[in-house]
Every structure is written in structure tokens, then in C-alpha cells.
Coordinates of C-alpha atoms in Angstrom, one line a residue:
Chain A
M23 CA -10.1 -12.0 1.5
A24 CA -11.5 -11.4 4.9
F25 CA -10.6 -12.9 8.2
N26 CA -12.8 -14.5 10.8
I27 CA -12.4 -14.3 14.6
T28 CA -13.7 -17.4 16.3
V29 CA -14.8 -17.0 19.8
Y30 CA -15.0 -20.2 22.0
S31 CA -17.1 -20.4 25.1
N32 CA -15.7 -22.9 27.5
A33 CA -18.9 -22.9 29.6
N34 CA -21.1 -23.8 26.7
A35 CA -18.6 -25.7 24.6
S36 CA -19.7 -23.7 21.5
S37 CA -18.0 -21.3 19.1
K38 CA -19.2 -18.1 17.3
S39 CA -17.5 -16.3 14.5
I40 CA -17.1 -12.7 13.7
S41 CA -16.0 -11.7 10.1
F42 CA -13.9 -8.7 9.3
D43 CA -13.8 -7.7 5.6
F44 CA -12.3 -4.7 3.8
V45 CA -14.5 -3.6 1.0
G46 CA -15.0 -0.8 -1.5
D47 CA -18.7 -0.1 -2.1
V48 CA -20.9 2.7 -3.4
L49 CA -22.9 3.9 -0.5
C50 CA -25.9 5.3 -2.2
A51 CA -28.1 5.4 0.9
S52 CA -25.5 6.2 3.5
D53 CA -25.6 9.1 5.9
E54 CA -23.0 10.9 3.9
V55 CA -24.0 13.5 1.2
F56 CA -22.5 12.9 -2.2
D57 CA -20.1 15.5 -3.3
A58 CA -19.4 15.6 -7.0
N59 CA -15.8 16.5 -6.2
T60 CA -15.1 13.4 -4.1
S61 CA -15.0 9.8 -4.9
A62 CA -18.3 7.9 -4.7
I63 CA -16.5 4.8 -3.7
Q64 CA -16.0 4.4 0.0
Y65 CA -13.5 1.9 1.5
Y66 CA -14.1 0.6 5.0
Y67 CA -14.0 -2.4 7.2
K68 CA -17.3 -4.3 7.3
I69 CA -17.9 -6.4 10.4
T70 CA -20.6 -9.1 10.4
T71 CA -21.5 -12.1 12.5
S72 CA -24.3 -14.7 12.5
A73 CA -24.1 -14.8 16.3
K74 CA -27.0 -13.4 18.4
Q75 CA -27.2 -11.3 21.5
D76 CA -28.4 -13.2 24.6
N77 CA -31.9 -11.8 24.0
N78 CA -31.8 -13.5 20.5
R79 CA -31.5 -10.2 18.6
A80 CA -29.1 -10.2 15.7
Y81 CA -26.2 -7.8 15.5
Q82 CA -26.3 -5.0 13.1
V83 CA -23.6 -4.8 10.4
K84 CA -20.8 -2.5 11.6
V85 CA -18.8 -0.2 9.4
V86 CA -15.4 1.2 10.3
R87 CA -14.3 4.0 8.0
T88 CA -11.4 5.3 10.1
L89 CA -9.5 4.4 13.2
S90 CA -11.5 7.1 15.0
D91 CA -14.8 5.2 14.5
L92 CA -14.8 3.8 18.0
A93 CA -17.0 0.8 19.0
L94 CA -19.4 2.8 21.3
N95 CA -21.4 5.1 19.1
K96 CA -18.2 6.0 17.3
T97 CA -17.2 8.1 20.3
K98 CA -15.7 5.8 22.9
Q99 CA -13.7 2.6 23.0
S100 CA -15.6 -0.4 24.5
A101 CA -12.9 -1.9 26.7
V102 CA -11.8 1.3 28.3
D103 CA -13.3 4.7 28.9
T104 CA -11.4 6.7 26.4
A105 CA -12.2 8.7 23.3
N106 CA -8.8 8.2 21.8
A107 CA -8.6 6.8 18.3
Y108 CA -7.3 3.3 17.9
A109 CA -3.6 3.3 17.4
N110 CA -3.7 0.7 14.7
V111 CA -6.0 -1.9 13.0
R112 CA -5.1 -4.5 15.6
E113 CA -6.4 -2.4 18.4
M114 CA -9.6 -1.7 16.4
V115 CA -10.3 -5.3 15.8
T116 CA -9.6 -6.3 19.4
D117 CA -11.9 -3.7 20.8
Y118 CA -14.8 -4.5 18.4
V119 CA -14.5 -8.2 19.3
Y120 CA -14.5 -7.3 23.0
D121 CA -17.7 -5.3 22.4
Y122 CA -19.4 -8.1 20.6
I123 CA -18.6 -10.6 23.4
N124 CA -19.3 -8.4 26.4
G125 CA -21.9 -6.0 25.1
H126 CA -22.5 -2.7 26.8
T127 CA -25.1 -0.7 28.7
A128 CA -27.0 2.2 27.2
D129 CA -24.9 5.3 27.2
Q130 CA -21.9 3.3 28.3
F131 CA -19.0 5.7 29.2
T132 CA -21.4 8.5 28.3
S133 CA -21.0 7.7 24.7
G134 CA -24.7 8.0 23.8
C135 CA -24.8 4.4 22.6
T136 CA -27.8 2.1 22.8
E137 CA -27.6 -1.1 24.8
Q138 CA -26.0 -4.2 23.3
R139 CA -26.4 -7.4 25.1
P140 CA -23.5 -9.9 25.5
M141 CA -23.1 -12.6 22.8
K142 CA -25.2 -15.7 23.2
F143 CA -23.3 -19.0 23.2
S144 CA -26.0 -21.3 24.5
G145 CA -28.7 -22.9 22.4
Chain B
M22 CA -11.3 -7.6 -0.2
A23 CA -11.4 -4.5 -2.3
Q24 CA -9.9 -4.2 -5.7
V25 CA -9.2 -1.1 -7.8
K26 CA -9.1 -1.7 -11.5
I27 CA -7.0 0.8 -13.5
F28 CA -7.2 1.1 -17.3
N29 CA -4.1 2.6 -19.0
D30 CA -5.1 4.0 -22.4
E31 CA -1.4 4.2 -23.5
D32 CA -0.9 0.4 -23.6
A33 CA -4.6 -0.5 -23.5
R34 CA -4.1 -2.7 -20.4
Y35 CA -5.8 -3.1 -17.1
Y36 CA -3.9 -3.0 -13.8
T37 CA -5.2 -3.7 -10.4
V38 CA -4.5 -2.6 -6.8
T39 CA -5.8 -5.1 -4.3
I40 CA -6.5 -4.4 -0.6
D41 CA -7.0 -7.3 1.7
A42 CA -7.9 -7.5 5.3
V43 CA -5.3 -9.9 6.8
S44 CA -4.7 -11.6 10.1
T45 CA -1.5 -13.4 11.0
V46 CA 0.4 -14.6 14.0
L47 CA 3.5 -12.7 14.8
D48 CA 6.4 -14.0 16.9
K49 CA 7.5 -10.4 17.3
V50 CA 5.4 -7.3 17.5
Y51 CA 6.7 -4.4 15.4
G52 CA 10.3 -5.6 15.9
V53 CA 10.1 -5.9 19.7
A54 CA 10.6 -9.4 21.0
T55 CA 7.6 -10.6 22.9
N56 CA 5.1 -13.4 23.1
A57 CA 3.4 -14.6 19.9
T58 CA 0.3 -12.6 19.2
L59 CA -2.3 -12.0 16.5
D60 CA -2.0 -9.1 14.3
F61 CA -4.5 -7.5 11.9
Y62 CA -3.8 -5.2 9.1
L63 CA -4.4 -4.3 5.4
K64 CA -2.2 -5.8 2.7
L65 CA -1.8 -3.8 -0.5
T66 CA -0.6 -5.4 -3.7
T67 CA -0.6 -4.1 -7.3
T68 CA 0.1 -5.5 -10.7
L69 CA 1.6 -2.1 -11.6
K70 CA 5.4 -1.9 -12.1
T71 CA 7.8 0.9 -11.5
T72 CA 9.3 2.6 -14.5
A73 CA 12.3 0.3 -14.1
G74 CA 10.0 -2.7 -14.4
A75 CA 10.3 -3.7 -10.8
S76 CA 7.4 -4.8 -8.6
F77 CA 6.2 -2.5 -5.9
G78 CA 5.9 -5.4 -3.5
E79 CA 3.5 -5.7 -0.7
K80 CA 2.6 -2.8 1.5
I81 CA 1.4 -3.5 5.1
L82 CA -1.0 -0.8 6.4
R83 CA -1.5 -0.9 10.1
T84 CA -2.5 2.7 10.7
L85 CA -3.9 5.7 8.8
A86 CA -0.4 7.1 8.9
D87 CA 0.9 4.3 6.6
V88 CA 0.6 6.5 3.6
P89 CA 2.8 6.8 0.5
P90 CA 6.0 8.9 0.8
G91 CA 5.2 12.6 1.0
Y92 CA 1.6 12.2 1.8
S93 CA -0.2 13.3 5.0
T94 CA -1.9 11.0 7.4
A95 CA -5.2 9.9 5.9
V96 CA -8.5 10.8 7.7
N97 CA -10.1 7.5 6.8
F98 CA -9.6 4.3 4.8
T99 CA -11.1 5.8 1.6
V100 CA -8.5 8.6 1.5
L101 CA -5.8 6.0 2.4
V102 CA -6.6 3.8 -0.5
N103 CA -7.0 6.7 -2.9
D104 CA -3.6 8.0 -1.9
W105 CA -2.0 4.7 -2.6
V106 CA -3.7 4.3 -6.0
E107 CA -2.6 7.8 -6.9
Y108 CA 0.9 7.1 -5.8
Y109 CA 1.1 3.9 -7.8
I110 CA -0.2 5.6 -11.0
V111 CA 2.2 8.5 -10.7
Q112 CA 5.2 6.2 -9.9
S113 CA 4.3 4.0 -12.9
E114 CA 4.0 7.1 -15.0
L115 CA 0.7 5.9 -16.5
A116 CA -0.9 8.2 -19.0
M117 CA -4.5 8.7 -19.7
S118 CA -5.7 6.2 -17.1
S119 CA -9.0 5.8 -15.3
S120 CA -9.9 3.7 -12.4
S121 CA -12.8 1.8 -11.1
S122 CA -13.4 -0.3 -8.0
S123 CA -15.0 -3.4 -7.0
S124 CA -15.2 -5.5 -3.9
S125 CA -16.2 -9.0 -2.8
T126 CA -16.8 -10.5 0.6
S127 CA -15.2 -13.6 1.8
T128 CA -16.1 -16.9 0.0
S129 CA -15.6 -18.9 3.2
S130 CA -18.4 -21.2 4.3
Y131 CA -19.1 -18.9 7.2
I132 CA -20.2 -16.1 4.8
E133 CA -22.2 -18.5 2.7
N134 CA -24.1 -19.7 5.7
W135 CA -24.7 -16.1 6.7
S136 CA -26.0 -15.3 3.2
S137 CA -28.6 -17.9 3.4
S138 CA -29.9 -16.7 6.7
S139 CA -29.7 -12.9 6.0
S140 CA -28.8 -12.0 2.5
K141 CA -29.5 -8.4 3.1
S142 CA -26.8 -7.9 5.5
S143 CA -24.1 -9.9 3.9
S144 CA -24.4 -9.1 0.2
S145 CA -21.9 -7.0 -1.6
S146 CA -21.9 -4.8 -4.6
S147 CA -19.4 -4.2 -7.4
S148 CA -19.1 -1.8 -10.2
S149 CA -16.8 -1.4 -13.1
S150 CA -16.4 1.0 -15.9
S151 CA -14.2 1.6 -19.0
S152 CA -13.0 4.9 -20.2
S153 CA -12.8 3.6 -23.7
S154 CA -16.5 2.9 -23.9
S155 CA -18.6 5.4 -25.8
S156 CA -21.4 4.9 -23.4
Y157 CA -18.8 5.3 -20.6
I158 CA -20.2 2.9 -18.2
Q159 CA -19.8 -0.4 -19.9
N160 CA -20.6 -2.9 -17.3
W161 CA -22.9 -2.0 -14.5
S162 CA -24.0 -4.6 -12.0
S163 CA -24.9 -4.6 -8.4
S164 CA -26.6 -6.8 -5.9
S165 CA -28.8 -5.3 -3.3
T166 CA -27.1 -4.4 0.0
S167 CA -28.4 -2.7 3.1
Y168 CA -26.6 0.4 2.0
I169 CA -28.1 0.5 -1.5
E170 CA -31.8 0.6 -0.8
N171 CA -32.9 3.0 -3.5
W172 CA -30.5 2.0 -6.2
S173 CA -32.6 3.1 -9.2
S174 CA -33.6 6.5 -7.7
S175 CA -30.1 7.4 -6.7
S176 CA -28.3 6.0 -9.7
T177 CA -28.2 9.4 -11.5
S178 CA -26.3 11.0 -8.7
Y179 CA -23.9 8.1 -8.5
I180 CA -23.1 8.3 -12.2
E181 CA -22.5 12.1 -11.9
A182 CA -20.2 11.5 -8.9
W183 CA -18.4 8.7 -10.6
S184 CA -17.9 10.6 -13.8
S185 CA -16.3 13.4 -11.8
S186 CA -14.1 10.9 -9.9
S187 CA -12.9 9.3 -13.1
S188 CA -12.1 12.5 -14.9
K189 CA -10.0 13.4 -11.9
S190 CA -8.0 10.3 -12.4
S191 CA -7.7 10.8 -16.1
S192 CA -5.8 14.0 -15.6
L193 CA -2.8 12.1 -14.4

């Protein structure tokens, strides 16, 4: 059971949805090296949306394994210039939704992230 | 939703630990009176019982510090879930048990629409195993995900890792 965040644009009278799911998958092609002494199953939040950036590019699937996985390149929060881990799941969800809606510039808050355009509500 | 399936050899029964991503509206935040607000958290439930036969009830996990009694703060969600599974198994005094895990994404219309437009990004995988099977992995199924791009080439390492993981649980 996942939950969806619906974002409504008053200016465009349209809504977009962001889905947060908690899953346990086998990450055979992840960036993590398998260790025979650890579990092959990884549990994490998986964030998806069918919305597009305002340049019509789709959003990548985002994976949050820990509350230290911050929205900007895992190193900085999106809404404020801080490298502090999210205090709880609610803060994590709120900041990721903020990032989806507002986007960010390349290297925002010197996080080393690539640019992400704001969410597109028109058309 | 993620679900851990636990087989107990002693009574030849399966038990589950279910972890859901949940949102709800609170009229109070963490016991402090304030305006209504949305809250997001994990909800843990299990079909396992205590040795007295009582239910463990729901566990609400808001942070990585919401660990079982006596455990240290988890470094990520994988450790957090594994700690709770271990806690439940120990508290239930299961013997000779093994565990497997599966997950599924939401069945809401939103996900279905997303699947039709980009199945690569929204698909999920699941796996299951039984310790009583002579071939060990009794039921193996998966759907392609963006994370499992070379399934056949990496399946050997997966089985090795999985076997190790299961034997770790069996020692309980």
C-alpha cells in the first residue's frame, strides 16, 4: 500500500500525482556490491510520478534508503541549505515533494546535483 | 508495500511481517496540540504472536531510531526492517525458521496508468523461497525492473547471497 501526493496548480487548474511506495527488492544491478554476509534484499522508499518537468523530460525514479538520502544528490535538502538528515519520514516526504514541484539548479547549495526543472502543469 | 514471509519449521506454518507506507491526517503532531497536518510513516504489522499468544499490534516507524527494544538506531531502512523481523522471530521463539521477502507496488489507478506509459520504471519484482524444498528455491519469479537489468547474468550471485542470508535466519 503506497500513498500518493496530489499537487494542484491553481494557475493551470490541473493536478499531478507523486507516488511513495515502500518496497523490498533485489537490487542486482544497483551501485552496491553484493556481500555474501549481508542480505540481498534491500528495503527502501520508491518515488515515482508520471508528471513531467517543464521541458517535457520525465523524472527519474527516486530511491530513498535512509533518512540521510537527501533530495539534492543525497547530500543536501532541497528546501533549505542543510546537509542534516531528515528528522523523520514526514520531513523526507515533504522535502522530496518540494523538490519535484520547484526543481533546482545544477549544483544547488553546492550539492553537486544536476539541474531539475520545475514540474509542468500546463498542457 | 513490502512483505517478509517467514516459514517456521516447527509448526510448518508461514508467518508474515508487512511494512506499509502510510499517510494520514493528524489532529495532533506527536502529542502536541496544533493544527491538523499530514503525517507520513511506516506501519509494521505481523501475523506472529507473542509466546503468550497475544498480538504484537501495529508499530509506527517515523524515524530510523524507531527500532525494537535494545537495538541501536538503524543506518537505513533495510537494517530497520531486518531488526524488526529478527525481534519478532526471537520474541515469538520460533525455531528453525527462514524468511523470504516480496513486495508489490500500489494497485491504484495511478500506478496502472503509469505502467502503461513506462513499464520499465514502475514494475516491481518479488521473490520467494522455502527452506523445506530440496531444491531450496522453490518459486522464483520476477518482472523486469530498472534495477534488474542483467537478471540472468547476476542470478548466481543473488542465490549465493540469498542462501547466506537465509542460513543466518535459520540459526535463530
